[in-house]
Amino acid sequence: MNFDLKTLDLTAAASEKCDLLIVLIAEGFKPGRDALSALVALALKNGDLSAKAGKHLQLYQVPAVAARRVLLLGQGDGTARATRQALQAAGSALKAPQTRRVVVCFGAAEQEGAVSAAVQAVADASYVYTTTKSKAEARSLTRCVVGVREAAGAREEFGSGVALVAGVEFAREWGNRPANHATPSLLADAARSLAKLPRIQCKVMGPAEVGRLKMGAFMAVARGSEEPLRFIELRYNGAAKGMAPVVLVGKGITFDTGGISIKPAPEMDEMKFDMCGAASVLGVFRALGELQPAINVVGLIPACENMPDGRAVKPGDVVTSMSGQTIEILNTDAEGRLVLCDALTYAARFKPSAVVDIATLTGACVIALGGVRSGLFANDDALAAALQAAGDTAQDLCWRMPLDDDYADGLKSNFADMGNVAGRAGGSITAAKFLQKFVGDMPWAHLDIAGTAWKGGAAKGSTGRPVGLLVQYLAEQARSPQARSKVAQPPSAGSKKKPAGQRAARARSGA
Ligand code: BES
Ligand code: MN
Ligand code: ZN
């Protein structure tokens, strides 16, 4: 999809040729002297339109308006949140196959975050998964013009919004791919493809190197599968070399059968989404490649399948993690924490300013928070606050959960330093307590995205969350004065690197 930003008032919007012109009407709308304004004012006066977010009135072939269809759309109080809500309600108009070119025009000066929210919402409505369909029904909506009062002032936010769309769609694409089209090796290829972007490097390790690192917990999970494991290491170098990076760790279970502790058949297909944490890390790097913020980021992805097999790890087996701590694997379906714990140990070598792991870790988190907020766990209040705030800004919400040491009691084992499961009670918290045993004193946060990374039912598919939250967090970190003082020189001309603005403006979304 192609996005463009233009300076448009309602007079100018009326002469934009397109299939659908969406006019956002916020509360307190002040009509100008133009024809569209007059229409809106009349519709509001007669009660046929309300400025409530998502209320709308559709018109056809309006005299003196170049667009074929016009959608007058209530924008509520005009905030980012209300703008997104409004455009979500306009989903069916945006998704209609005859809608190829759309213009979204703000009826009044736009609030901070609203332009980015509009870009997100339009991209969201127009996304279609095609990779494994024989008759590729391409997305019909291919061009979107965002009309604002003054394009220059909105340029930066617009560019960030477009970059974020590219990241979210990359994450959705890899989340959605069936497990036989998204093996650990294919995930590694996807990561390598990101190294084409400026300032991004990728390194991939296989079973031999991971064996040498003694990642015994990760290897135990991979044992039951014919697909070789991969350990993916991405780097984005946007700041000086000496600047401590943020490390992101994404759970990359490309299919989770449960292993010998096998899962029941209903809905097991959804366990292809068990690499959505990994996909979100890939999506973040896709966005960083566009945004080029002044920060260093490392992405780590332990990727493998969790399968039952003659060689698979068995309940009761004890393995030694990279940290040296031994683990009694009481339930092979609690595999996410096993691949993550070794990746967290590995993360320490980067001396990170913060480590954030992202994982579809527990069904218990779905029960606790549903699909609205991701679970947030952290051993550091400032990090937790920054992530929660980033989620609020990006409208990609999370909620902090407790980490009292008492929750770790159930992890005690008679045969190893710890078991890999506690009882059913507080399952998302005991999982986080397990991970915490591997982070030492690094500032660490864990996002349990089991409820938010994908939707089931008729709308089954990956959401791309929490790419929005993470990119927002990293952008804030890059803006902090401490980070700015150590900014690296921008890459020299003639290399593969182009200025960020150019790329963002021309960016096409999609993988
Ligand atoms: N990938 C699952 C978590 C999951 C389950 C996410 C359902 C979304 C929906 C994870 O590997 C798992 O199986 N966790 C177990 C842990 C239990 C054995 C302690 C769970 O949540 O049931
Ligand atoms: Mn599992
Ligand atoms: Zn899993």
Coordinates of C-alpha atoms and ligand atoms in Angstrom, one line a residue:
M1 CA 0.0 0.0 0.0
N2 CA 1.1 3.5 -0.8
F3 CA 0.6 6.3 1.6
D4 CA 0.8 10.0 0.8
L5 CA 0.5 13.0 3.0
K6 CA -1.0 16.2 1.6
T7 CA -2.1 19.6 2.8
L8 CA -5.9 19.5 2.2
D9 CA -8.7 21.6 3.6
L10 CA -12.2 20.5 2.9
T11 CA -12.3 22.7 -0.3
A12 CA -9.2 21.0 -1.7
A13 CA -10.4 17.6 -0.5
A14 CA -13.6 18.0 -2.6
S15 CA -11.5 18.0 -5.8
E16 CA -9.4 14.9 -4.9
K17 CA -10.3 12.1 -7.3
C18 CA -10.7 8.8 -5.5
D19 CA -13.1 6.0 -4.8
L20 CA -13.8 7.0 -1.3
L21 CA -13.3 10.3 0.5
I22 CA -13.5 10.0 4.3
V23 CA -14.0 13.2 6.1
L24 CA -13.3 13.0 9.9
I25 CA -15.6 15.2 11.9
A26 CA -14.6 15.8 15.5
E27 CA -16.8 17.2 18.2
G28 CA -17.1 21.0 18.0
F29 CA -16.7 20.9 14.2
K30 CA -16.5 24.4 12.7
P31 CA -17.8 24.6 9.1
G32 CA -15.9 26.6 6.5
R33 CA -17.5 28.2 3.5
D34 CA -17.0 25.2 1.2
A35 CA -19.7 22.8 0.0
L36 CA -18.5 19.8 2.1
S37 CA -18.6 21.9 5.2
A38 CA -22.2 23.0 4.4
L39 CA -23.2 19.3 4.0
V40 CA -21.6 18.3 7.3
A41 CA -23.2 21.2 9.1
L42 CA -26.6 20.3 7.7
A43 CA -26.3 16.6 8.5
L44 CA -25.3 17.4 12.0
K45 CA -28.1 19.9 12.5
N46 CA -30.7 17.4 11.3
G47 CA -29.3 14.6 13.5
D48 CA -28.4 12.4 10.4
L49 CA -24.8 12.6 11.5
S50 CA -23.1 12.7 14.9
A51 CA -19.5 13.4 15.8
K52 CA -19.4 10.4 18.1
A53 CA -16.4 8.2 17.1
G54 CA -17.5 5.7 14.4
K55 CA -20.9 7.3 13.6
H56 CA -21.1 7.8 9.9
L57 CA -23.1 8.8 6.9
Q58 CA -22.3 7.7 3.4
L59 CA -23.1 9.7 0.3
Y60 CA -22.9 9.0 -3.4
Q61 CA -21.8 11.2 -6.3
V62 CA -22.1 14.4 -4.4
P63 CA -22.2 17.5 -6.7
A64 CA -18.9 19.4 -6.7
V65 CA -17.1 16.5 -5.1
A66 CA -14.7 14.5 -7.2
A67 CA -14.7 11.4 -5.1
R68 CA -17.3 8.7 -6.1
R69 CA -18.3 8.0 -2.5
V70 CA -18.1 10.2 0.5
L71 CA -18.1 9.0 4.1
L72 CA -18.7 11.6 6.8
L73 CA -17.2 9.9 9.8
G74 CA -17.5 11.0 13.5
Q75 CA -14.1 11.3 15.1
G76 CA -15.2 11.8 18.7
D77 CA -12.8 14.0 20.7
G78 CA -10.2 13.7 17.9
T79 CA -7.6 11.9 19.9
A80 CA -5.5 9.1 18.4
R81 CA -7.7 6.6 20.2
A82 CA -10.9 8.0 18.9
T83 CA -9.5 8.4 15.3
R84 CA -8.5 4.7 15.3
Q85 CA -12.0 3.7 16.7
A86 CA -13.7 5.8 14.0
L87 CA -11.7 4.3 11.1
Q88 CA -12.2 0.8 12.5
A89 CA -15.9 1.4 12.3
A90 CA -15.4 2.4 8.6
G91 CA -13.8 -1.0 8.0
S92 CA -16.4 -2.3 5.6
A93 CA -16.2 0.8 3.4
L94 CA -12.4 0.5 3.3
K95 CA -12.4 -3.2 2.7
A96 CA -15.0 -3.0 -0.2
P97 CA -13.3 -4.4 -3.4
Q98 CA -14.2 -1.2 -5.4
T99 CA -12.3 0.9 -2.9
R100 CA -8.8 1.2 -4.5
R101 CA -7.9 4.8 -3.8
V102 CA -9.0 6.5 -0.5
V103 CA -8.5 10.0 0.8
V104 CA -8.8 10.4 4.6
C105 CA -9.2 14.1 5.4
F106 CA -9.2 15.7 8.8
G107 CA -12.0 18.2 9.2
A108 CA -10.1 20.2 11.7
A109 CA -6.5 20.6 12.9
E110 CA -5.4 17.1 13.9
Q111 CA -4.3 16.2 17.4
E112 CA -0.9 14.5 18.2
G113 CA -1.0 10.9 17.3
A114 CA -4.1 11.1 15.1
V115 CA -2.3 11.0 11.8
S116 CA -0.3 7.9 12.8
A117 CA -3.5 6.3 14.1
A118 CA -5.2 7.0 10.8
V119 CA -2.4 5.4 8.9
Q120 CA -2.5 2.3 11.2
A121 CA -6.2 1.9 11.0
V122 CA -6.4 2.2 7.2
A123 CA -3.5 -0.3 6.8
D124 CA -5.2 -2.6 9.3
A125 CA -8.4 -2.7 7.4
S126 CA -6.8 -3.3 4.0
Y127 CA -4.4 -6.1 5.0
V128 CA -5.1 -9.4 3.4
Y129 CA -3.1 -12.6 3.8
T130 CA -2.3 -14.2 0.4
T131 CA 0.9 -16.2 0.7
T132 CA -0.6 -19.7 0.7
K133 CA -3.7 -19.0 -1.4
S134 CA -3.5 -20.2 -5.0
K135 CA -5.7 -17.3 -6.4
A136 CA -3.9 -14.4 -4.9
E137 CA -6.7 -11.9 -4.3
A138 CA -4.4 -8.9 -4.0
R139 CA -5.4 -6.2 -1.6
S140 CA -7.9 -3.9 -3.4
L141 CA -7.0 -0.7 -1.4
T142 CA -3.6 0.3 -2.8
R143 CA -3.4 4.0 -2.3
C144 CA -4.2 6.2 0.7
V145 CA -3.8 10.0 0.8
V146 CA -4.0 11.5 4.3
G147 CA -5.1 15.1 4.1
V148 CA -4.1 17.4 6.9
R149 CA -4.2 21.2 7.5
E150 CA -0.4 21.5 7.2
A151 CA 1.6 18.6 5.7
A152 CA 5.0 19.9 6.9
G153 CA 4.0 19.8 10.5
A154 CA 2.6 16.2 10.3
R155 CA 5.5 14.8 8.1
E156 CA 7.5 13.2 10.9
E157 CA 4.5 11.5 12.6
F158 CA 3.3 10.4 9.2
G159 CA 6.7 8.8 8.4
S160 CA 6.7 7.0 11.7
G161 CA 3.2 5.7 11.1
V162 CA 4.1 4.4 7.7
A163 CA 7.3 2.7 9.1
L164 CA 5.3 1.2 11.8
V165 CA 2.8 -0.2 9.3
A166 CA 5.7 -2.0 7.5
G167 CA 6.8 -3.5 10.8
V168 CA 3.3 -4.6 11.9
E169 CA 2.6 -6.1 8.5
F170 CA 5.9 -8.0 8.5
A171 CA 5.0 -9.4 11.9
R172 CA 1.5 -10.3 10.8
E173 CA 2.8 -12.0 7.6
W174 CA 5.2 -14.3 9.5
G175 CA 2.7 -14.9 12.3
N176 CA 0.0 -16.0 9.8
R177 CA 2.2 -18.3 7.8
P178 CA 1.4 -22.0 8.5
A179 CA 4.1 -23.9 10.4
N180 CA 5.2 -25.7 7.2
H181 CA 5.8 -22.3 5.6
A182 CA 7.5 -20.8 8.6
T183 CA 10.0 -23.3 9.9
P184 CA 12.9 -22.2 12.1
S185 CA 15.1 -22.1 8.9
L186 CA 12.6 -20.0 7.1
L187 CA 12.3 -17.6 10.0
A188 CA 16.1 -17.3 9.9
D189 CA 15.8 -16.4 6.2
A190 CA 13.3 -13.8 7.0
A191 CA 15.7 -12.3 9.6
R192 CA 18.5 -12.4 7.1
S193 CA 16.4 -10.5 4.5
L194 CA 16.2 -7.7 7.1
A195 CA 19.9 -7.2 7.0
K196 CA 19.4 -5.5 3.6
L197 CA 18.1 -2.5 5.5
P198 CA 20.6 0.1 6.7
R199 CA 22.4 -0.4 10.0
I200 CA 20.9 -4.0 10.4
Q201 CA 23.1 -7.1 10.7
C202 CA 22.0 -10.7 11.2
K203 CA 23.8 -13.8 12.4
V204 CA 22.2 -17.3 12.6
M205 CA 23.4 -20.2 14.6
G206 CA 22.4 -23.9 14.1
P207 CA 22.5 -27.0 16.4
A208 CA 26.3 -27.2 16.4
E209 CA 26.9 -23.6 17.7
V210 CA 24.0 -23.8 20.1
G211 CA 25.5 -27.0 21.4
R212 CA 28.8 -25.4 21.9
L213 CA 27.1 -22.6 23.9
K214 CA 25.5 -25.3 26.1
M215 CA 21.9 -24.1 25.6
G216 CA 20.6 -27.4 27.2
A217 CA 17.1 -26.1 27.8
F218 CA 16.6 -24.8 24.3
M219 CA 18.1 -28.0 22.8
A220 CA 15.8 -30.2 24.9
V221 CA 12.7 -28.6 23.3
A222 CA 14.1 -29.0 19.8
R223 CA 15.0 -32.7 20.3
G224 CA 11.6 -34.1 19.2
S225 CA 11.6 -32.3 15.8
E226 CA 13.0 -33.2 12.4
E227 CA 13.4 -29.4 11.7
P228 CA 16.8 -28.2 12.9
L229 CA 16.7 -25.4 15.5
R230 CA 17.9 -21.9 14.7
F231 CA 19.2 -19.2 17.0
I232 CA 18.8 -15.8 15.3
E233 CA 20.7 -12.7 16.4
L234 CA 19.7 -9.4 14.8
R235 CA 21.5 -6.1 15.4
Y236 CA 20.4 -2.6 14.7
N237 CA 23.3 -0.1 15.3
G238 CA 21.8 3.4 15.4
A239 CA 24.0 4.8 18.1
A240 CA 27.7 4.8 19.1
K241 CA 29.3 1.4 19.6
G242 CA 29.7 1.9 23.4
M243 CA 26.1 2.7 23.9
A244 CA 24.3 -0.2 25.8
P245 CA 21.7 -1.8 23.6
V246 CA 18.1 -2.8 24.4
V247 CA 17.8 -6.5 23.8
L248 CA 14.6 -8.0 22.6
V249 CA 14.0 -11.7 22.9
G250 CA 11.2 -13.3 21.0
K251 CA 9.8 -16.8 21.6
G252 CA 10.0 -18.6 18.3
I253 CA 8.2 -21.9 18.7
T254 CA 7.1 -22.4 15.0
F255 CA 4.7 -25.1 16.1
D256 CA 3.7 -26.1 19.6
T257 CA 2.1 -29.6 19.8
G258 CA 2.9 -29.7 23.5
G259 CA 5.5 -32.4 22.9
I260 CA 5.0 -35.7 24.9
S261 CA 2.7 -33.7 27.2
I262 CA 0.6 -33.4 24.0
K263 CA -2.1 -30.8 23.6
P264 CA -5.7 -31.7 22.7
A265 CA -6.7 -31.6 19.0
P266 CA -9.3 -28.7 19.0
E267 CA -7.7 -25.5 17.9
M268 CA -4.2 -27.0 17.9
D269 CA -3.7 -25.3 14.5
E270 CA -3.5 -22.0 16.4
M271 CA -0.2 -23.1 17.8
K272 CA 1.4 -22.1 14.5
F273 CA 1.1 -18.6 16.1
D274 CA 3.5 -19.7 18.9
M275 CA 6.2 -17.7 17.2
C276 CA 4.4 -14.4 17.3
G277 CA 7.0 -13.1 19.9
A278 CA 9.7 -13.8 17.3
A279 CA 7.6 -12.3 14.6
S280 CA 7.2 -9.1 16.6
V281 CA 11.0 -8.9 17.0
L282 CA 11.3 -9.2 13.2
G283 CA 8.6 -6.6 12.8
V284 CA 10.4 -4.2 15.1
F285 CA 13.6 -4.5 13.1
R286 CA 11.6 -4.0 9.9
A287 CA 10.4 -0.7 11.3
L288 CA 13.8 0.3 12.7
G289 CA 15.2 -0.1 9.2
E290 CA 12.8 2.7 8.1
L291 CA 12.9 4.9 11.2
Q292 CA 16.7 4.8 11.8
P293 CA 16.4 6.0 15.5
A294 CA 19.6 6.8 17.4
I295 CA 19.7 3.7 19.6
N296 CA 21.3 0.2 19.6
V297 CA 19.0 -2.8 19.6
V298 CA 19.7 -6.5 19.6
G299 CA 17.1 -9.1 18.7
L300 CA 17.4 -12.7 19.8
I301 CA 15.1 -15.5 18.6
P302 CA 15.4 -19.1 19.7
A303 CA 13.4 -20.9 17.1
C304 CA 12.3 -24.5 17.0
E305 CA 9.3 -26.8 16.9
N306 CA 7.9 -28.6 20.0
M307 CA 7.1 -32.1 18.8
P308 CA 6.5 -35.6 20.3
D309 CA 8.9 -38.2 19.1
G310 CA 11.0 -41.2 20.1
R311 CA 13.8 -38.8 20.8
A312 CA 11.7 -36.0 22.4
V313 CA 12.4 -34.8 25.9
K314 CA 10.2 -36.7 28.4
P315 CA 8.4 -35.5 31.6
G316 CA 10.8 -35.8 34.4
D317 CA 13.9 -35.4 32.3
V318 CA 16.5 -33.0 33.9
V319 CA 18.5 -30.7 31.6
T320 CA 21.2 -28.2 32.3
S321 CA 20.5 -24.7 31.0
M322 CA 23.2 -22.4 29.6
S323 CA 23.3 -20.6 33.0
G324 CA 24.3 -23.9 34.6
Q325 CA 21.0 -24.2 36.5
T326 CA 19.3 -27.5 36.2
I327 CA 15.7 -27.9 35.3
E328 CA 13.3 -30.8 35.8
I329 CA 11.0 -30.7 32.7
L330 CA 7.7 -31.8 34.4
N331 CA 5.6 -30.7 31.5
T332 CA 7.0 -30.6 28.0
D333 CA 4.2 -28.2 27.0
A334 CA 5.8 -25.5 29.1
E335 CA 8.5 -25.2 26.4
G336 CA 8.5 -21.4 25.8
R337 CA 10.2 -20.7 29.1
L338 CA 12.8 -23.3 28.3
V339 CA 13.9 -21.7 25.0
L340 CA 13.7 -18.2 26.5
C341 CA 15.8 -19.0 29.6
D342 CA 18.9 -19.8 27.5
A343 CA 18.3 -16.8 25.3
L344 CA 18.1 -14.6 28.4
T345 CA 21.4 -16.0 29.6
Y346 CA 22.9 -15.3 26.2
A347 CA 21.5 -11.7 26.4
A348 CA 23.7 -10.8 29.3
R349 CA 26.8 -10.7 27.1
F350 CA 25.5 -7.5 25.4
K351 CA 25.4 -5.7 28.8
P352 CA 22.0 -4.3 27.9
S353 CA 20.4 -1.2 29.3
A354 CA 17.2 -3.4 29.3
V355 CA 16.0 -6.8 28.2
V356 CA 12.5 -7.3 27.0
D357 CA 11.2 -10.8 26.1
I358 CA 8.0 -11.2 24.1
A359 CA 6.2 -14.5 24.2
T360 CA 2.9 -16.3 23.7
L361 CA 3.8 -17.9 27.0
T362 CA 0.7 -19.0 28.9
G363 CA -3.0 -19.8 28.4
A364 CA -3.3 -18.5 31.9
C365 CA -2.5 -15.0 30.6
V366 CA -5.4 -15.2 28.2
I367 CA -7.7 -16.1 31.1
A368 CA -6.3 -13.2 33.2
L369 CA -6.3 -10.3 30.6
G370 CA -8.2 -11.6 27.5
G371 CA -7.3 -10.1 24.1
V372 CA -7.2 -6.4 25.2
R373 CA -4.0 -6.0 27.1
S374 CA -0.8 -8.0 27.0
G375 CA 0.7 -9.1 30.4
L376 CA 3.6 -7.0 31.5
F377 CA 6.1 -8.4 34.1
A378 CA 9.2 -6.5 35.2
N379 CA 11.9 -6.4 37.8
D380 CA 12.4 -2.7 37.2
D381 CA 9.8 0.0 37.9
A382 CA 11.1 2.6 35.4
L383 CA 11.2 0.0 32.6
A384 CA 7.7 -1.2 33.4
A385 CA 6.4 2.4 33.4
A386 CA 8.2 3.2 30.1
L387 CA 6.7 0.1 28.4
Q388 CA 3.2 0.8 29.8
A389 CA 3.3 4.4 28.7
A390 CA 4.6 3.4 25.2
G391 CA 1.7 1.0 25.0
D392 CA -0.8 3.7 25.9
T393 CA 0.7 6.1 23.3
A394 CA 0.7 3.5 20.5
Q395 CA -2.7 2.1 21.5
D396 CA -1.1 -1.3 22.0
L397 CA -2.0 -1.8 25.6
C398 CA -0.4 -3.9 28.4
W399 CA -1.0 -4.3 32.1
R400 CA 1.6 -4.8 34.8
M401 CA 1.3 -8.1 36.8
P402 CA 3.0 -8.9 40.1
L403 CA 6.3 -10.8 40.7
D404 CA 6.3 -11.5 44.4
D405 CA 8.9 -14.2 45.3
D406 CA 6.1 -16.3 46.9
Y407 CA 4.9 -17.1 43.4
A408 CA 8.1 -19.0 42.8
D409 CA 7.4 -21.5 45.6
G410 CA 5.7 -24.0 43.3
L411 CA 8.8 -24.2 41.0
K412 CA 10.7 -26.2 43.6
S413 CA 11.9 -29.6 42.5
N414 CA 13.3 -32.6 44.4
F415 CA 15.6 -33.6 41.4
A416 CA 16.8 -30.3 39.9
D417 CA 17.4 -26.6 40.8
M418 CA 13.8 -26.0 39.7
G419 CA 10.9 -27.5 37.9
N420 CA 9.5 -25.9 34.7
V421 CA 5.9 -25.7 36.0
A422 CA 4.2 -24.8 39.2
G423 CA 0.5 -25.5 39.8
R424 CA -2.4 -24.1 37.7
A425 CA -2.9 -21.1 40.0
G426 CA -1.3 -17.9 38.8
G427 CA 0.1 -19.7 35.7
S428 CA 1.3 -16.6 33.9
I429 CA 3.1 -15.3 37.0
T430 CA 4.8 -18.5 37.8
A431 CA 6.0 -18.7 34.2
A432 CA 7.5 -15.2 34.6
K433 CA 9.1 -16.2 37.9
F434 CA 10.8 -19.0 36.1
L435 CA 12.2 -16.6 33.5
Q436 CA 13.3 -14.2 36.3
K437 CA 15.7 -16.9 37.6
F438 CA 17.8 -16.3 34.4
V439 CA 18.0 -12.5 34.2
G440 CA 20.3 -11.8 37.2
D441 CA 20.3 -8.1 37.9
M442 CA 19.7 -6.9 34.3
P443 CA 16.7 -4.6 34.0
W444 CA 14.2 -7.0 32.5
A445 CA 10.6 -7.1 31.3
H446 CA 8.5 -9.9 30.0
L447 CA 5.4 -9.4 27.8
D448 CA 3.1 -12.3 27.7
I449 CA 1.2 -11.9 24.4
A450 CA -0.7 -15.2 24.4
G451 CA -4.0 -13.3 24.4
T452 CA -3.1 -10.4 22.1
A453 CA -0.8 -11.7 19.3
W454 CA -3.6 -13.3 17.3
K455 CA -7.4 -13.5 17.0
G456 CA -9.3 -16.8 16.8
G457 CA -12.7 -17.5 15.2
A458 CA -13.8 -16.0 11.9
A459 CA -11.3 -13.3 12.0
K460 CA -8.5 -15.8 12.8
G461 CA -5.1 -14.2 12.2
S462 CA -2.1 -12.5 13.6
T463 CA -2.5 -8.9 15.0
G464 CA 1.1 -7.7 14.7
R465 CA 1.1 -6.8 18.4
P466 CA 3.1 -5.7 20.3
V467 CA 5.2 -4.2 17.5
G468 CA 3.5 -0.8 18.1
L469 CA 4.3 -0.8 21.8
L470 CA 7.9 -1.8 21.2
V471 CA 8.7 0.6 18.4
Q472 CA 7.2 3.4 20.5
Y473 CA 9.3 2.4 23.5
L474 CA 12.5 2.3 21.4
A475 CA 11.7 5.7 19.7
E476 CA 11.3 7.2 23.2
Q477 CA 14.6 5.7 24.3
A478 CA 16.3 7.2 21.3
R479 CA 14.9 10.6 22.1
S480 CA 16.1 10.6 25.7
P481 CA 19.0 13.0 26.3
Q482 CA 21.3 10.2 27.5
A483 CA 20.9 8.4 24.3
R484 CA 21.3 11.5 22.1
S485 CA 24.6 12.4 23.6
K486 CA 26.2 9.3 22.1
V487 CA 24.6 9.3 18.7
A488 CA 26.7 7.6 16.0
Q489 CA 27.5 9.5 12.8
P490 CA 24.9 8.8 10.2
P491 CA 26.1 6.3 7.6
S492 CA 28.1 7.9 4.7
A493 CA 26.6 8.5 1.3
G494 CA 27.2 5.9 -1.4
S495 CA 26.7 3.0 1.0
K496 CA 23.4 1.0 1.0
K497 CA 22.0 3.6 3.4
K498 CA 19.6 6.4 2.4
P499 CA 18.2 9.2 4.6
A500 CA 15.4 7.9 6.7
G501 CA 12.8 10.5 5.6
Q502 CA 13.1 9.5 1.9
R503 CA 12.6 5.8 2.6
A504 CA 9.7 6.3 5.0
A505 CA 7.8 8.5 2.6
R506 CA 8.2 6.1 -0.2
A507 CA 7.8 3.0 1.9
R508 CA 5.4 0.3 0.8
S509 CA 3.9 -1.7 3.5
G510 CA 3.9 -5.5 3.4
A511 CA 6.6 -8.1 3.7
Ligands
BES1 N1 2.1 -21.7 23.7 C1 1.5 -22.1 24.9 C2 0.7 -21.0 25.5 C3 -0.6 -20.7 24.9 C4 -1.7 -21.6 25.0 C5 -0.9 -19.5 24.2 C6 -2.9 -21.3 24.5 C7 -2.1 -19.2 23.7 C8 -3.1 -20.1 23.8 C9 2.6 -22.6 25.9 O1 3.7 -23.2 25.3 C10 1.9 -23.6 26.8 O2 1.6 -24.6 26.3 N2 1.8 -23.2 28.0 C11 1.1 -24.1 29.0 C12 1.9 -24.0 30.2 C13 1.5 -25.0 31.2 C14 1.8 -26.4 30.8 C15 2.1 -24.8 32.6 C16 -0.3 -23.5 29.2 O3 -0.5 -22.3 29.2 O4 -1.2 -24.3 29.3
MN2 MN 3.4 -25.3 25.1
ZN3 ZN 4.2 -22.6 23.4

